[in-house]
Amino acid sequence: LSRDVIDEDTWEEIEDLLITADVGVAPTQELVARLRTRVKVEGVSSASVQDILREELVTLVDPSLDRSLAVDRKDGKPAVVLVVGVNGTGKTTTVGKLARVLVAEDKQVVLGAADTFRAAAAEQLATWGERVGVPAVRGPEGSDPASVAFEAVRTGIEQEADVVLVDTAGRLQNKAGLMDELGKVKRVIEKQATVTEVLLVLDATTGQNGLQQARVFREAVDVTGIVLTKLDGSAKGGIVVAVQRELGVPVKLVGLGEGADDLAPFDPAAFVDALMGVTAS
Amino acid sequence: MFTTLSDRLAATFKNLRGKGRLSEADIDATAREIRIALLEADVALPVVKKFVAAVKERARGEEVSGALNPAQQIVKIVNDELVTILGGETRRLRYAKTAPTVLMLAGLQGAGKTTLAAKLALWLKDQGSSPMLVAADLQRPNAVNQLQINGERVGVKVFAPEPGNGVGDPVAVARAGVAEARRTLHDVVIVDTAGRLGVDAEMMQQAADIRDAVSPDEILFVVDAMVGQDAVNTAQAFLDGVGYDGVVLTKLDGDARGGAALSIASITGKPVMFASNGEKPTDFDVFHPDRMAGRILDM
Ligand SMILES: Nc1nc2c(ncn2[C@@H]2O[C@H](COP(=O)(O)OP(=O)(O)OP(=O)(O)O)[C@@H](O)[C@H]2O)c(=O)[nH]1
Ligand SMILES: Nc1nc2c(ncn2[C@@H]2O[C@H](COP(=O)(O)OP(=O)(O)OP(=O)(O)O)[C@@H](O)[C@H]2O)c(=O)[nH]1
Ligand SMILES: [K+]
Ligand SMILES: [Mg+2]
Ligand SMILES: [Mg+2]
């Protein structure tokens, strides 16, 4: 009956679409199975199978999740946002952009350059600070990142800032020593103030390894939100579907360019449309 | 849960009765497992399809039907095919007839170009060359400082006449860099460029302009081993937009399976020449196709 309305080529097209968006094999197969069941039960035409797919994808990314950022002062102290992720995903840039957003909301912001490792990382963050008009607390190159983070938070408390944004060095999640170091950065900050938000920055071009990144970073520092960067490119960022499905950590922000204003709240419907190749008009 | 392809295939063949020819059903089941293994390793779908079709063809042949252990035989075929694609055209750096040899780096944002520039410089220096780095990323905040620090670490001169952070013309800097190298008798010039997206026509044109200004002997496309299905789009966009002669895979010290290597080699026919596997200047190696094949198959 209705099963015949949608031929195998159409199913394959749908599967291919999801796979090429980096949704991953298992989530794709699950989705297609659910779609097939719905088509069988509801008896829809191939025109509306796109609509059902869209609906299922939106359900998967779950518009009901709380995607707000915890950036209000807490217990008489600044909110502290720790920004983490593997190398080159866009952490420092995201810190700069986020500072811009917070400044526009009349918040007083302090940046902490806890990447003391990469060449010119602190300079890069300081440039962002100048760009958006907020101070950056730095330490000498090669110094202990936890103590720089501590200093930044101390400065934030002293200046009665609203938010301290702490940038950290890129680290691959399979490097236990570096992951321990990150845990220490967080613990040391928490001697003075609560880390209200831990943002994991994922690059939209990342494939299946993104799930492993999310697992390990969550284990190490209890990630509270994902920032999906470089969505202005051709990659769809489908790996976050698997990340949310397995870990329940919501995508909160998306990066859409290299400029200070290229940060936006995550919009589940728009994300799904882009993933399906529907261009926004 | 089977994680490696050999385990998956062994499970598929568990119910195989006796030896002899694989049935079409066996071959289909095999193909499915290979497909899944490759997709989970981030090999791009069009490449997976082509690859699986080729392996299916060979699986029908004598070498498998005669084998004592068809699963192992098929894993071997898959491995061989991978190595063939990955290592089809392995070759050394091409040096200019008259110095300086010009190497230009290009790739997406954050791929590892600036880090690679210093690694390459050190590697060349160790071979007796006298390389010079050129800071032609005038866009990314403090890319120039980053290259200067990296250059200092490996004891290589960095030509950086412009401060960057939006100031200066990268095409002019690249051109002047080659002239400077010629004047100061550096025999290799490595031009670091800004990260850019495949879909950014304006930035791609800038890369082409840099290329035209310095006539590189080698353009190296630098790509992150963690990249997923988009590898083919990006690799093609850079090939069309600026062109390249070889590929460098970075961040291989991670645990990504690195299927992009196969995707790019297969789609573009360009050889993967180098592997970057860490943040230190010495974390650098020539590319080994056999190791990469094993990594993609998780063996
Ligand atoms: N197109 C685009 N580029 C971005 C985006 N976010 C960051 N970038 C670029 O990506 C590159 C890396 O960004 P960084 O902010 O330095 O990344 P990082 O994670 O801090 O890198 P490490 O500290 O070295 O690990 C830079 O060239 C940025 O300009 C984005 O949303 N879109
Ligand atoms: N673990 C690891 N990190 C690497 C490797 N290569 C580069 N990185 C890191 O990746 C991040 C980005 O490297 P860069 O060299 O700045 O990348 P890029 O391509 O020049 O970036 P843009 O200029 O912003 O486009 C830095 O944190 C580097 O230390 C590698 O092979 N392994
Ligand atoms: K996109
Ligand atoms: Mg950074
Ligand atoms: Mg760079």
XYZ file of C-alpha atoms and ligand atoms in Angstrom:
647
model
C 0.000 0.000 0.000
C 1.526 3.232 1.170
C 4.822 1.419 1.506
C 4.925 1.295 -2.259
C 4.319 5.016 -2.579
C 7.815 5.713 -1.351
C 10.335 3.713 -3.287
C 13.669 2.457 -2.065
C 15.497 5.210 -3.949
C 13.714 7.815 -1.865
C 14.646 6.030 1.343
C 18.219 5.838 0.166
C 18.202 9.549 -0.634
C 17.017 10.322 2.862
C 19.644 8.078 4.371
C 22.332 9.641 2.193
C 21.239 13.123 3.191
C 21.614 12.313 6.879
C 24.899 10.474 6.462
C 26.471 13.290 4.439
C 25.421 15.755 7.135
C 27.507 13.752 9.682
C 24.478 12.548 11.609
C 26.187 9.149 11.863
C 25.198 5.627 10.895
C 23.317 4.508 14.004
C 21.226 7.672 14.472
C 20.500 7.681 10.736
C 19.316 4.084 10.726
C 17.155 4.740 13.766
C 15.639 7.801 12.167
C 14.915 6.070 8.886
C 13.348 3.114 10.709
C 11.086 5.463 12.617
C 10.192 7.256 9.417
C 9.346 3.999 7.683
C 7.058 3.031 10.542
C 5.310 6.357 10.476
C 4.877 6.215 6.733
C 3.405 2.738 7.056
C 1.059 3.718 9.859
C 0.116 7.159 8.652
C 0.197 6.294 4.965
C 1.824 9.431 3.676
C 2.966 10.393 0.237
C 6.570 10.981 -0.739
C 5.935 14.728 -0.770
C 5.249 14.770 2.915
C 7.953 12.311 3.873
C 10.207 15.380 3.869
C 7.882 16.993 6.362
C 7.958 13.961 8.619
C 11.739 13.828 8.394
C 11.897 17.454 9.342
C 9.555 16.869 12.236
C 11.558 13.885 13.506
C 14.821 15.795 13.239
C 13.417 18.759 15.120
C 12.159 16.366 17.799
C 15.642 14.865 18.014
C 17.322 18.226 18.546
C 14.548 18.969 21.022
C 13.312 22.562 20.947
C 12.151 22.194 24.551
C 15.704 22.031 25.963
C 16.845 24.978 28.020
C 19.464 26.751 25.939
C 19.877 29.846 28.028
C 23.325 30.769 29.298
C 24.010 30.982 33.013
C 25.664 34.403 32.913
C 24.108 36.148 35.889
C 26.031 36.910 39.065
C 25.594 34.210 41.634
C 26.027 34.419 45.419
C 27.406 37.921 45.071
C 30.044 36.768 42.624
C 30.494 36.895 38.861
C 29.193 34.100 36.684
C 32.109 32.084 35.317
C 32.037 30.594 31.843
C 34.718 28.042 31.006
C 35.303 27.487 27.304
C 36.837 24.160 26.299
C 37.425 21.975 23.267
C 39.945 20.326 20.967
C 42.505 22.341 19.004
C 41.387 24.970 16.550
C 37.622 24.675 16.912
C 37.080 28.360 17.658
C 37.258 28.711 21.440
C 39.135 32.001 21.585
C 36.998 33.504 18.836
C 33.850 32.373 20.636
C 35.042 33.989 23.862
C 35.524 37.248 21.962
C 32.122 37.076 20.314
C 30.386 36.090 23.520
C 32.010 39.019 25.316
C 30.575 41.281 22.633
C 27.065 39.869 23.208
C 27.351 40.286 26.977
C 28.693 43.827 26.675
C 25.723 44.668 24.481
C 23.544 43.436 27.334
C 25.308 45.965 29.584
C 27.213 43.324 31.450
C 30.658 43.913 32.778
C 32.979 41.232 31.464
C 36.500 40.040 32.281
C 38.407 37.639 30.034
C 40.852 35.055 31.356
C 43.608 33.847 29.034
C 44.123 30.378 30.457
C 45.662 29.152 27.216
C 49.250 29.678 28.263
C 50.502 27.059 25.858
C 49.815 27.936 22.231
C 51.971 30.567 20.568
C 50.307 33.997 20.831
C 47.095 32.586 22.302
C 47.005 35.203 25.067
C 47.744 37.969 22.540
C 44.882 36.701 20.400
C 42.490 36.860 23.337
C 43.791 40.295 24.328
C 43.131 41.501 20.761
C 39.569 40.262 21.099
C 39.306 42.051 24.427
C 40.387 45.321 22.828
C 38.019 44.764 19.955
C 35.002 44.417 22.199
C 36.230 46.699 24.999
C 36.818 44.315 27.882
C 39.977 43.611 29.903
C 41.887 40.358 29.557
C 43.824 38.846 32.428
C 46.962 37.105 31.237
C 49.867 35.184 32.663
C 53.328 34.553 31.283
C 53.633 32.040 28.445
C 54.080 28.561 29.804
C 52.670 29.444 33.219
C 50.089 27.341 35.010
C 46.710 27.793 33.290
C 44.849 27.148 36.526
C 46.556 30.060 38.231
C 45.755 32.393 35.331
C 42.115 31.286 35.519
C 42.218 31.869 39.277
C 43.642 35.355 38.761
C 40.997 36.199 36.171
C 38.203 35.167 38.500
C 39.813 37.031 41.389
C 39.923 40.146 39.197
C 36.288 39.612 38.249
C 35.282 39.361 41.898
C 37.336 42.412 42.806
C 35.853 44.502 40.010
C 32.379 43.178 40.716
C 32.110 42.033 37.126
C 29.046 40.167 35.925
C 30.833 37.493 33.942
C 34.323 36.051 33.696
C 34.953 34.219 30.426
C 37.849 31.794 30.678
C 39.529 30.684 27.448
C 41.509 27.449 27.611
C 44.086 25.782 25.389
C 42.920 23.364 22.731
C 43.460 19.766 23.790
C 42.655 16.464 22.181
C 40.392 14.389 24.381
C 42.602 11.299 24.240
C 45.380 13.113 26.110
C 44.742 12.212 29.715
C 47.312 14.612 31.149
C 45.789 17.589 29.363
C 42.271 16.563 30.363
C 43.414 16.338 33.993
C 44.897 19.789 33.667
C 41.516 21.066 32.481
C 39.783 19.480 35.476
C 42.269 21.265 37.672
C 41.548 24.624 36.010
C 37.901 24.180 36.890
C 38.559 23.041 40.454
C 40.897 25.935 41.122
C 38.328 28.442 39.827
C 35.728 26.899 42.092
C 37.784 27.745 45.158
C 36.477 31.275 44.597
C 33.318 31.140 42.526
C 30.961 28.703 40.865
C 31.621 27.801 37.254
C 28.126 28.536 36.018
C 28.610 27.404 32.443
C 31.039 25.061 30.672
C 30.858 25.468 26.918
C 32.324 22.805 24.660
C 33.228 24.275 21.287
C 32.653 21.824 18.442
C 33.656 22.576 14.875
C 30.804 21.906 12.427
C 33.192 20.159 10.051
C 33.913 17.504 12.681
C 32.818 14.002 11.875
C 32.090 11.090 14.170
C 34.960 11.954 16.517
C 32.817 14.829 17.794
C 30.794 12.409 19.880
C 33.916 11.115 21.583
C 35.028 14.694 22.212
C 31.721 15.457 23.913
C 31.850 12.291 26.007
C 35.340 12.881 27.348
C 35.022 16.621 27.930
C 31.746 16.066 29.723
C 33.394 13.492 31.930
C 36.252 15.882 32.726
C 34.439 19.178 33.316
C 30.699 18.510 33.164
C 29.866 20.382 29.953
C 26.632 22.397 30.159
C 26.343 23.513 26.549
C 27.763 23.130 23.060
C 28.862 25.919 20.744
C 28.754 24.743 17.157
C 31.190 26.852 15.139
C 31.955 27.399 11.461
C 28.367 26.751 10.417
C 28.927 29.420 7.775
C 30.825 26.813 5.761
C 29.458 23.890 3.778
C 29.455 21.478 6.733
C 26.122 20.817 8.415
C 27.265 19.924 11.913
C 25.056 16.829 12.092
C 27.255 15.299 14.776
C 25.480 17.419 17.390
C 22.371 15.336 16.779
C 24.225 12.304 18.124
C 25.788 14.376 20.895
C 22.409 15.590 22.134
C 20.848 12.177 21.683
C 23.501 10.418 23.739
C 24.507 13.036 26.255
C 21.536 15.367 26.393
C 23.890 18.366 26.329
C 22.132 21.108 24.373
C 23.708 23.181 21.628
C 23.380 26.716 22.907
C 25.195 28.874 20.390
C 26.364 28.730 16.810
C 29.348 30.410 15.189
C 28.654 31.894 11.789
C 31.871 33.637 10.873
C 35.103 35.192 12.087
C 33.673 38.578 12.978
C 32.665 39.837 16.418
C 28.968 39.681 15.608
C 28.989 36.209 14.090
C 27.535 34.381 17.093
C 23.881 33.424 17.346
C 21.606 31.426 19.620
C 21.028 27.894 18.367
C 17.744 27.652 16.521
C 16.602 24.014 16.180
C 14.292 24.665 13.224
C 16.859 26.667 11.290
C 19.522 24.047 12.028
C 17.291 21.266 10.705
C 16.393 23.260 7.600
C 20.058 23.849 6.848
C 20.850 20.205 7.491
C 18.147 19.177 5.022
C 19.446 21.649 2.471
C 16.455 23.958 2.718
C 17.854 27.434 2.183
C 16.521 30.158 4.390
C 14.685 32.861 2.489
C 29.066 -4.522 19.615
C 31.774 -5.103 17.067
C 34.154 -2.247 16.661
C 36.631 -3.467 14.136
C 35.863 -4.477 10.630
C 37.458 -7.899 11.119
C 35.168 -8.589 14.068
C 32.147 -7.427 12.136
C 32.991 -9.602 9.165
C 33.830 -12.575 11.355
C 30.356 -12.237 12.877
C 28.807 -11.962 9.442
C 30.511 -15.136 8.309
C 29.848 -17.052 11.504
C 26.944 -18.829 9.942
C 28.703 -19.532 6.720
C 28.358 -23.212 5.917
C 31.573 -24.801 4.795
C 34.022 -23.320 2.374
C 33.580 -22.353 -1.199
C 32.009 -19.506 -3.074
C 30.354 -16.746 -1.094
C 26.680 -16.419 -1.895
C 25.325 -13.095 -3.136
C 23.687 -12.731 0.275
C 27.063 -13.199 1.979
C 28.607 -10.635 -0.300
C 25.800 -8.158 0.368
C 26.154 -8.645 4.106
C 29.888 -8.147 3.758
C 29.389 -4.992 1.746
C 27.044 -3.628 4.392
C 29.597 -4.158 7.132
C 32.383 -2.531 5.136
C 30.108 0.391 4.378
C 29.315 0.920 8.032
C 32.946 0.597 9.096
C 34.058 3.188 6.551
C 31.244 5.610 7.340
C 32.048 5.370 11.025
C 35.625 6.225 10.124
C 34.303 9.370 8.374
C 35.048 8.268 4.837
C 32.773 10.353 2.628
C 29.678 8.620 1.308
C 30.388 8.863 -2.442
C 33.840 7.416 -1.798
C 32.382 4.654 0.369
C 29.953 3.700 -2.395
C 32.669 3.496 -5.000
C 34.978 1.640 -2.680
C 32.376 -0.924 -1.600
C 31.446 -1.617 -5.211
C 35.082 -2.364 -6.013
C 35.517 -4.645 -3.003
C 32.273 -6.449 -3.822
C 33.634 -7.172 -7.267
C 36.800 -8.671 -5.836
C 34.850 -10.606 -3.185
C 33.165 -12.565 -5.964
C 36.509 -13.667 -7.272
C 38.769 -16.638 -6.756
C 40.909 -15.232 -3.959
C 37.935 -15.175 -1.601
C 36.032 -18.264 -2.650
C 39.191 -20.320 -2.308
C 40.128 -18.870 1.060
C 40.066 -20.825 4.312
C 38.942 -17.752 6.163
C 36.859 -15.483 3.922
C 36.522 -12.783 6.590
C 40.273 -12.399 6.857
C 40.631 -12.543 3.109
C 38.136 -9.729 2.661
C 39.781 -7.616 5.337
C 43.003 -8.075 3.423
C 41.359 -6.987 0.182
C 39.872 -3.924 1.888
C 43.232 -3.069 3.382
C 45.016 -3.479 0.042
C 42.497 -1.276 -1.723
C 42.878 1.381 0.973
C 46.647 1.367 0.739
C 46.454 1.595 -3.034
C 44.254 4.691 -2.930
C 46.150 6.307 -0.062
C 49.573 5.599 -1.395
C 48.933 5.691 -5.100
C 51.225 8.581 -5.745
C 53.456 9.029 -2.709
C 56.251 11.344 -3.642
C 58.808 13.711 -2.225
C 58.706 17.493 -2.159
C 59.383 19.103 -5.501
C 62.166 21.651 -5.370
C 62.544 24.556 -7.772
C 65.330 24.412 -10.373
C 66.440 27.826 -9.251
C 66.020 28.668 -5.595
C 63.997 29.580 -3.735
C 61.506 26.746 -3.693
C 58.137 28.190 -2.739
C 55.669 26.238 -0.599
C 52.224 27.674 0.012
C 49.858 26.413 2.709
C 46.095 26.594 2.350
C 43.130 25.229 4.224
C 40.135 25.797 6.441
C 40.272 27.879 9.606
C 42.058 26.143 12.454
C 43.299 23.210 10.387
C 46.873 23.596 11.610
C 48.613 25.635 8.893
C 50.610 28.002 11.076
C 51.766 25.156 13.286
C 52.667 23.121 10.226
C 54.651 25.991 8.741
C 57.146 25.769 11.603
C 57.191 21.968 11.520
C 57.990 21.970 7.822
C 60.646 24.617 8.338
C 62.324 22.568 11.048
C 62.153 19.400 8.974
C 63.713 21.183 5.993
C 66.337 22.790 8.166
C 67.300 19.387 9.533
C 67.876 18.316 5.951
C 70.293 21.141 5.363
C 67.934 23.674 3.816
C 67.709 27.278 4.874
C 63.988 27.959 4.979
C 62.185 31.242 5.584
C 58.613 31.693 6.794
C 56.299 34.338 5.379
C 53.456 35.743 7.472
C 50.724 36.229 4.887
C 47.790 35.658 7.218
C 46.972 39.260 8.017
C 43.482 38.446 9.099
C 43.196 36.071 12.014
C 43.939 37.937 15.249
C 47.656 37.615 16.035
C 48.418 35.085 13.333
C 51.580 37.065 12.600
C 52.778 36.878 16.244
C 51.943 33.203 16.305
C 54.123 32.536 13.262
C 56.909 34.714 14.655
C 56.937 32.769 17.916
C 56.790 29.459 16.067
C 59.642 30.546 13.804
C 61.713 31.597 16.775
C 61.141 28.228 18.422
C 62.600 26.396 15.445
C 65.266 28.998 14.753
C 63.956 30.008 11.359
C 63.636 33.537 9.995
C 60.095 34.899 9.724
C 59.378 37.575 7.150
C 56.601 39.664 8.651
C 56.571 43.209 7.259
C 52.923 43.799 8.193
C 51.356 43.564 11.644
C 48.216 41.779 10.478
C 44.950 41.918 12.439
C 43.386 43.399 9.338
C 46.335 45.578 8.348
C 48.369 44.902 5.200
C 47.974 43.138 1.878
C 48.708 39.400 2.015
C 49.406 39.215 -1.729
C 52.044 41.931 -1.492
C 53.588 40.323 1.577
C 53.822 36.942 -0.127
C 55.434 38.480 -3.196
C 57.888 40.499 -1.111
C 58.650 37.375 0.912
C 59.918 35.499 -2.102
C 62.016 38.479 -3.186
C 63.437 38.735 0.327
C 64.333 35.038 0.348
C 66.089 35.404 -2.977
C 68.006 38.409 -1.740
C 69.018 36.752 1.546
C 69.741 33.362 -0.018
C 67.079 31.316 1.708
C 66.447 28.300 -0.483
C 62.889 27.494 0.647
C 60.023 29.879 1.340
C 56.973 28.719 3.268
C 53.965 30.999 2.903
C 51.414 30.793 5.719
C 47.977 31.974 4.659
C 44.733 32.762 6.455
C 42.174 30.046 7.003
C 39.276 30.246 4.592
C 36.074 28.413 3.797
C 35.464 26.601 0.537
C 32.271 28.602 0.107
C 33.973 31.982 0.540
C 34.559 33.127 -3.043
C 36.304 36.342 -2.103
C 38.796 34.639 0.208
C 39.361 31.880 -2.315
C 40.199 34.525 -4.892
C 42.696 35.978 -2.438
C 44.363 32.575 -2.204
C 44.512 32.385 -5.990
C 46.041 35.875 -6.073
C 48.707 34.856 -3.563
C 49.397 31.802 -5.683
C 49.741 33.894 -8.829
C 52.049 36.308 -7.040
C 54.507 33.666 -5.835
C 54.120 30.765 -8.324
C 54.494 28.051 -5.674
C 56.384 24.861 -6.456
C 54.028 23.102 -4.096
C 50.670 24.150 -2.729
C 49.803 22.026 0.280
C 46.202 21.598 1.352
C 46.159 21.276 5.140
C 43.280 19.301 6.585
C 42.253 18.259 10.075
C 42.028 14.470 10.532
C 38.819 14.937 12.528
C 36.888 16.311 9.575
C 33.767 14.426 8.578
C 31.698 14.121 5.438
C 32.408 17.698 4.392
C 35.971 16.706 3.492
C 35.030 16.129 -0.131
C 33.247 19.462 -0.559
C 36.098 21.369 0.987
C 38.832 19.430 -0.798
C 37.101 20.034 -4.114
C 36.464 23.701 -3.369
C 40.165 24.291 -2.649
C 41.151 22.301 -5.693
C 38.893 24.439 -7.881
C 39.632 27.696 -6.081
C 43.393 27.644 -5.652
C 44.549 24.149 -6.625
C 47.065 22.068 -4.706
C 49.709 19.460 -5.269
C 49.644 17.577 -2.019
C 47.719 17.127 1.192
C 48.833 17.332 4.824
C 46.765 15.603 7.462
C 46.923 17.183 10.930
C 46.007 16.273 14.510
C 46.698 12.620 13.887
C 47.711 12.365 17.526
C 43.990 12.336 18.294
C 41.728 9.316 18.128
C 39.776 10.268 15.017
C 39.884 7.497 12.466
C 40.797 9.910 9.701
C 38.640 8.680 6.855
C 39.082 12.097 5.256
C 42.473 10.910 4.042
C 40.784 8.306 1.883
C 38.035 10.684 0.764
C 40.454 13.350 -0.382
C 42.946 11.000 -1.989
C 40.151 9.224 -3.803
C 38.260 12.320 -4.991
C 41.209 14.515 -5.927
C 43.926 11.990 -6.738
C 46.330 14.264 -4.829
C 48.792 12.456 -2.587
C 48.796 12.860 1.159
C 52.399 13.843 1.711
C 52.822 14.660 5.391
C 51.275 13.881 8.745
C 51.112 16.313 11.643
C 50.733 14.588 14.980
C 51.091 16.999 17.848
C 51.600 20.587 18.865
C 55.377 20.499 19.117
C 57.482 21.441 16.070
C 58.909 17.923 15.934
C 55.486 16.243 15.826
C 55.682 15.760 12.100
C 56.290 12.869 9.736
C 55.987 11.879 6.141
C 52.703 10.130 5.466
C 52.506 6.341 5.781
C 49.629 4.880 3.734
C 49.766 1.492 5.450
C 49.458 3.007 8.921
C 46.588 5.152 7.743
C 44.758 2.165 6.267
C 45.083 0.316 9.561
C 43.851 3.345 11.419
C 40.790 3.791 9.229
C 39.938 0.119 9.696
C 40.731 0.368 13.397
C 43.214 -2.502 13.181
N 34.323 30.727 9.332
C 34.419 30.679 10.665
N 35.631 30.695 11.231
C 35.695 30.650 12.576
C 34.550 30.559 13.382
N 34.959 30.521 14.672
C 36.311 30.579 14.649
N 36.766 30.664 13.392
C 38.158 30.713 12.924
O 38.754 29.469 13.252
C 40.129 29.653 13.538
C 40.435 29.090 14.906
O 39.744 29.869 15.859
P 40.268 30.043 17.341
O 39.263 30.857 18.074
O 41.662 30.489 17.360
O 40.178 28.531 17.810
P 40.639 27.916 19.188
O 39.706 26.820 19.483
O 40.784 28.985 20.191
O 42.059 27.326 18.791
P 43.211 26.803 19.776
O 43.221 27.720 20.947
O 44.437 26.858 18.961
O 42.815 25.419 20.133
C 40.397 31.135 13.405
O 40.875 31.387 12.119
C 39.022 31.755 13.587
O 38.914 32.999 12.949
C 33.256 30.525 12.738
O 32.197 30.421 13.347
N 33.271 30.571 11.370
N 47.131 18.001 18.811
C 47.495 18.649 17.706
N 47.234 19.946 17.595
C 47.608 20.575 16.470
C 48.248 19.930 15.406
N 48.484 20.835 14.433
C 48.003 22.012 14.905
N 47.484 21.862 16.131
C 46.811 22.833 16.989
O 45.632 23.225 16.333
C 45.325 24.576 16.625
C 45.215 25.344 15.321
O 46.488 25.342 14.703
P 46.981 26.527 13.781
O 48.313 26.167 13.272
O 46.810 27.805 14.478
O 45.900 26.398 12.621
P 45.722 27.335 11.358
O 45.278 26.478 10.244
O 46.928 28.165 11.146
O 44.511 28.246 11.855
P 43.979 29.615 11.189
O 45.192 30.396 10.823
O 43.155 30.233 12.252
O 43.181 29.202 10.009
C 46.428 25.048 17.536
O 45.989 24.849 18.867
C 47.568 24.105 17.235
O 48.436 23.966 18.341
C 48.488 18.527 15.540
O 49.011 17.856 14.655
N 48.087 17.940 16.709
K 26.595 25.136 6.837
Mg 42.384 29.490 21.394
Mg 47.135 30.161 10.969
